[in-house]
Short mmCIF file of C-alpha atoms in Angstrom, two decimals:
data_model
loop_
_atom_site.label_atom_id
_atom_site.label_comp_id
_atom_site.label_asym_id
_atom_site.label_seq_id
_atom_site.Cartn_x
_atom_site.Cartn_y
_atom_site.Cartn_z
CA LYS M 217 0.00 0.00 0.00
CA ASN M 218 1.29 3.45 -0.91
CA GLU M 219 1.66 5.94 1.89
CA VAL M 220 0.03 8.58 -0.33
CA GLU M 221 -2.90 7.93 -2.63
CA GLN M 222 -4.17 10.44 -5.17
CA SER M 223 -7.31 10.52 -7.23
CA PRO M 224 -8.16 10.77 -9.96
CA GLN M 225 -5.10 9.55 -11.84
CA ASN M 226 -6.17 11.40 -14.97
CA LEU M 227 -8.59 14.27 -15.35
CA THR M 228 -9.87 16.11 -18.40
CA ALA M 229 -11.89 19.26 -17.95
CA GLN M 230 -13.38 21.99 -20.07
CA GLU M 231 -12.01 25.46 -19.63
CA GLY M 232 -13.80 27.22 -16.82
CA GLU M 233 -14.71 24.10 -14.87
CA PHE M 234 -14.08 23.71 -11.15
CA ILE M 235 -11.53 20.98 -10.52
CA THR M 236 -10.83 18.91 -7.43
CA ILE M 237 -7.90 16.57 -6.88
CA ASN M 238 -7.86 14.41 -3.78
CA CYS M 239 -5.04 13.07 -1.66
CA SER M 240 -5.19 10.60 1.20
CA TYR M 241 -2.25 9.55 3.29
CA SER M 242 -1.57 6.93 5.90
CA VAL M 243 1.51 8.20 7.71
CA GLY M 244 1.94 10.77 10.42
CA ILE M 245 2.93 13.99 8.78
CA SER M 246 4.62 17.24 9.60
CA ALA M 247 3.23 18.95 6.51
CA LEU M 248 1.56 18.23 3.19
CA HIS M 249 2.71 19.74 -0.09
CA TRP M 250 1.00 20.16 -3.44
CA LEU M 251 3.41 20.25 -6.37
CA GLN M 252 2.88 21.07 -10.03
CA GLN M 253 4.89 19.58 -12.87
CA HIS M 254 4.41 20.81 -16.42
CA PRO M 255 5.29 18.47 -19.31
CA GLY M 256 9.03 18.55 -19.80
CA GLY M 257 9.29 21.12 -17.07
CA GLY M 258 10.43 21.34 -13.54
CA ILE M 259 8.48 20.91 -10.37
CA VAL M 260 7.00 23.88 -8.58
CA SER M 261 5.74 23.82 -5.04
CA LEU M 262 2.21 25.26 -4.92
CA PHE M 263 1.30 24.90 -1.28
CA MET M 264 2.63 23.66 2.00
CA LEU M 265 0.00 23.18 4.67
CA SER M 266 -0.34 21.46 7.98
CA SER M 267 -3.88 22.51 8.85
CA GLY M 268 -6.90 24.31 7.48
CA LYS M 269 -6.95 25.95 4.10
CA LYS M 270 -4.74 28.06 1.86
CA LYS M 271 -5.61 30.07 -1.22
CA HIS M 272 -3.39 31.42 -3.95
CA GLY M 273 -5.12 32.97 -6.91
CA ARG M 274 -7.44 30.35 -8.42
CA LEU M 275 -5.90 27.55 -6.39
CA ILE M 276 -7.22 26.42 -3.02
CA ALA M 277 -5.76 23.66 -0.86
CA THR M 278 -7.42 22.16 2.18
CA ILE M 279 -6.34 19.54 4.66
CA ASN M 280 -8.23 17.52 7.26
CA ILE M 281 -5.70 16.12 9.70
CA GLN M 282 -8.19 13.85 11.45
CA GLU M 283 -9.29 12.26 8.20
CA LYS M 284 -5.77 12.30 6.72
CA HIS M 285 -7.07 13.87 3.56
CA SER M 286 -6.28 16.90 1.45
CA SER M 287 -7.85 18.41 -1.62
CA LEU M 288 -6.53 20.76 -4.26
CA HIS M 289 -9.15 22.85 -6.02
CA ILE M 290 -8.76 24.90 -9.17
CA THR M 291 -11.46 27.43 -9.90
CA ALA M 292 -12.19 28.72 -13.41
CA SER M 293 -9.71 26.26 -14.92
CA HIS M 294 -7.61 27.32 -17.87
CA PRO M 295 -5.57 25.35 -20.43
CA ARG M 296 -2.38 26.64 -18.83
CA ASP M 297 -3.37 24.70 -15.70
CA SER M 298 -2.70 21.51 -17.64
CA ALA M 299 0.01 19.72 -15.72
CA VAL M 300 0.65 16.86 -13.33
CA TYR M 301 -0.30 17.69 -9.76
CA ILE M 302 1.53 15.76 -7.08
CA CYS M 303 0.64 15.41 -3.43
CA ALA M 304 3.61 14.96 -1.12
CA VAL M 305 3.68 14.48 2.61
CA GLY M 306 6.60 15.23 4.84
CA GLY M 307 6.73 12.46 7.40
CA THR M 308 7.61 12.92 11.01
CA GLY M 309 11.10 11.74 10.08
CA ASN M 310 13.11 13.02 7.14
CA GLN M 311 11.32 11.29 4.32
CA PHE M 312 8.86 12.75 1.89
CA TYR M 313 6.25 10.43 0.45
CA PHE M 314 4.73 11.19 -2.93
CA GLY M 315 1.52 10.33 -4.65
CA THR M 316 1.77 9.15 -8.23
CA GLY M 317 0.27 12.37 -9.48
CA THR M 318 -2.87 13.50 -11.23
CA SER M 319 -2.51 14.39 -14.88
CA LEU M 320 -4.82 17.30 -15.64
CA THR M 321 -5.75 18.40 -19.14
CA VAL M 322 -7.90 21.48 -19.55
CA ILE M 323 -9.48 21.76 -22.98
CA PRO M 324 -10.23 25.21 -24.42
CA GLY P 65 17.82 35.02 -6.25
CA ALA P 66 19.05 31.94 -8.07
CA GLY P 67 17.08 28.76 -7.69
CA VAL P 68 18.28 25.20 -7.40
CA SER P 69 20.49 24.20 -10.30
CA GLN P 70 21.49 20.77 -11.48
CA SER P 71 24.02 19.53 -13.95
CA PRO P 72 24.18 18.02 -16.41
CA SER P 73 20.65 18.45 -17.70
CA ASN P 74 20.98 15.27 -19.73
CA LYS P 75 23.37 12.37 -19.39
CA VAL P 76 23.59 9.35 -21.65
CA THR P 77 25.90 6.61 -20.51
CA GLU P 78 26.66 3.00 -21.20
CA LYS P 79 25.69 0.24 -18.85
CA GLY P 80 28.42 -0.38 -16.31
CA LYS P 81 29.83 3.13 -16.32
CA ASP P 82 29.82 5.43 -13.30
CA VAL P 83 28.01 8.78 -13.38
CA GLU P 84 28.04 11.85 -11.17
CA LEU P 85 25.12 14.21 -10.91
CA ARG P 86 25.49 17.62 -9.32
CA CYS P 87 23.08 19.80 -7.36
CA ASP P 88 23.60 23.40 -6.31
CA PRO P 89 20.94 24.27 -3.73
CA ILE P 90 19.65 27.70 -2.92
CA SER P 91 22.18 29.58 -0.83
CA GLY P 92 21.40 29.33 2.85
CA HIS P 93 19.14 26.32 2.54
CA THR P 94 20.21 23.77 5.08
CA ALA P 95 18.23 20.77 3.84
CA LEU P 96 18.81 19.02 0.52
CA TYR P 97 16.93 16.09 -0.98
CA TRP P 98 17.58 13.82 -3.92
CA TYR P 99 14.65 12.16 -5.67
CA ARG P 100 14.23 9.93 -8.68
CA GLN P 101 11.34 9.94 -11.12
CA SER P 102 11.24 6.97 -13.43
CA LEU P 103 9.16 7.05 -16.60
CA GLY P 104 5.50 6.86 -15.69
CA GLN P 105 6.28 6.59 -12.00
CA GLY P 106 5.94 8.94 -9.09
CA LEU P 107 8.74 10.63 -7.26
CA GLU P 108 10.93 8.37 -5.16
CA PHE P 109 12.91 9.66 -2.21
CA LEU P 110 16.61 8.78 -2.33
CA ILE P 111 18.58 10.67 0.30
CA TYR P 112 18.29 13.66 2.64
CA PHE P 113 20.97 16.00 4.00
CA GLN P 114 20.32 18.36 6.90
CA GLY P 115 23.13 20.66 7.91
CA ASN P 116 26.09 18.77 9.30
CA SER P 117 24.03 15.80 10.45
CA ALA P 118 24.55 12.33 9.07
CA PRO P 119 22.47 11.97 5.90
CA ASP P 120 19.33 9.87 5.78
CA LYS P 121 20.21 7.29 3.13
CA SER P 122 17.16 5.11 3.65
CA GLY P 123 15.84 5.69 0.14
CA LEU P 124 18.93 4.68 -1.80
CA PRO P 125 17.94 1.64 -3.90
CA SER P 126 21.30 -0.14 -3.79
CA ASP P 127 24.89 0.23 -2.65
CA ARG P 128 25.75 1.43 -6.14
CA PHE P 129 24.19 4.74 -5.18
CA SER P 130 25.96 7.23 -2.94
CA ALA P 131 25.79 10.94 -2.31
CA GLU P 132 27.79 13.54 -0.54
CA ARG P 133 27.34 17.16 0.31
CA THR P 134 30.46 19.25 0.62
CA GLY P 135 30.59 22.26 2.87
CA GLY P 136 26.88 22.08 3.50
CA SER P 137 26.16 23.31 -0.01
CA VAL P 138 26.81 21.48 -3.29
CA SER P 139 25.78 17.85 -3.45
CA THR P 140 26.89 15.07 -5.78
CA LEU P 141 24.92 11.90 -6.41
CA THR P 142 27.09 9.08 -7.73
CA ILE P 143 25.81 5.97 -9.39
CA GLN P 144 28.39 3.24 -9.91
CA ARG P 145 28.16 0.49 -12.52
CA THR P 146 24.97 1.96 -13.96
CA GLN P 147 22.17 -0.35 -15.00
CA GLN P 148 19.36 0.27 -17.47
CA GLU P 149 16.84 0.45 -14.65
CA ASP P 150 18.74 3.47 -13.32
CA SER P 151 17.38 5.48 -16.26
CA ALA P 152 15.23 8.23 -14.78
CA VAL P 153 15.09 11.92 -14.03
CA TYR P 154 17.05 12.69 -10.89
CA LEU P 155 15.72 15.70 -9.03
CA CYS P 156 17.27 17.72 -6.28
CA ALA P 157 15.37 19.98 -3.91
CA SER P 158 16.38 22.24 -1.09
CA THR P 159 14.46 23.76 1.78
CA ASP P 160 15.12 26.22 4.50
CA ALA P 161 15.68 25.15 8.09
CA GLY P 162 11.97 24.98 8.77
CA ARG P 163 11.49 22.46 5.92
CA LEU P 164 8.60 24.57 4.75
CA ARG P 165 8.63 24.86 0.99
CA GLN P 166 10.72 22.65 -1.25
CA PHE P 167 12.42 24.28 -4.20
CA PHE P 168 13.16 21.81 -6.96
CA GLY P 169 15.93 21.87 -9.51
CA PRO P 170 15.21 21.18 -13.19
CA GLY P 171 16.50 17.63 -12.90
CA THR P 172 19.05 15.51 -14.70
CA ARG P 173 17.68 13.06 -17.23
CA LEU P 174 19.84 9.96 -17.09
CA THR P 175 19.67 7.40 -19.86
CA VAL P 176 21.61 4.18 -19.49
CA LEU P 177 22.02 2.34 -22.77
#
């Protein structure tokens, strides 16, 4: 069993749609990270959160520590949002555990 | 300021050869991570350096893999006697002391023929 599970694995949306990507984890964490990886590009850290909710532009990330679950929401999606979104949890030790990613395609 | 840099960006080598991959973290960042991303796979933790502490090598897949960090800054990941299954993108990331946000380098794409 993976320490971090993401869903869906693949997601196609029409421009303007509201998008939700889910992440569940099974380990004790110090923090949860949402990362974005564009095709052929590097990885960018979008959010780091350990409780509650954070918002940056059209992106919103929430975490429920009791349920060991986090969601990444994208409002008014745009084709430039097309990327792989990766959930990563920093364990109570040194390791980071990664989900396998959600590949998002936003169609104009 | 400058982000995390890695070199080379691409490396093609023959099976059995040794390779060295370099990471220059953001200045002042005390923590440095190496990860591997194989084709179609998620990110895999390899090794973690924090300051002058002994590194956490628990993610290294075999004793052919080693890494060092000199002077608390630049890190080198060495793969000896490369195998085809070592082909992947090797990513380096650094964080500040609080381990808040990870800053990733562009990666080194390693291809073992």
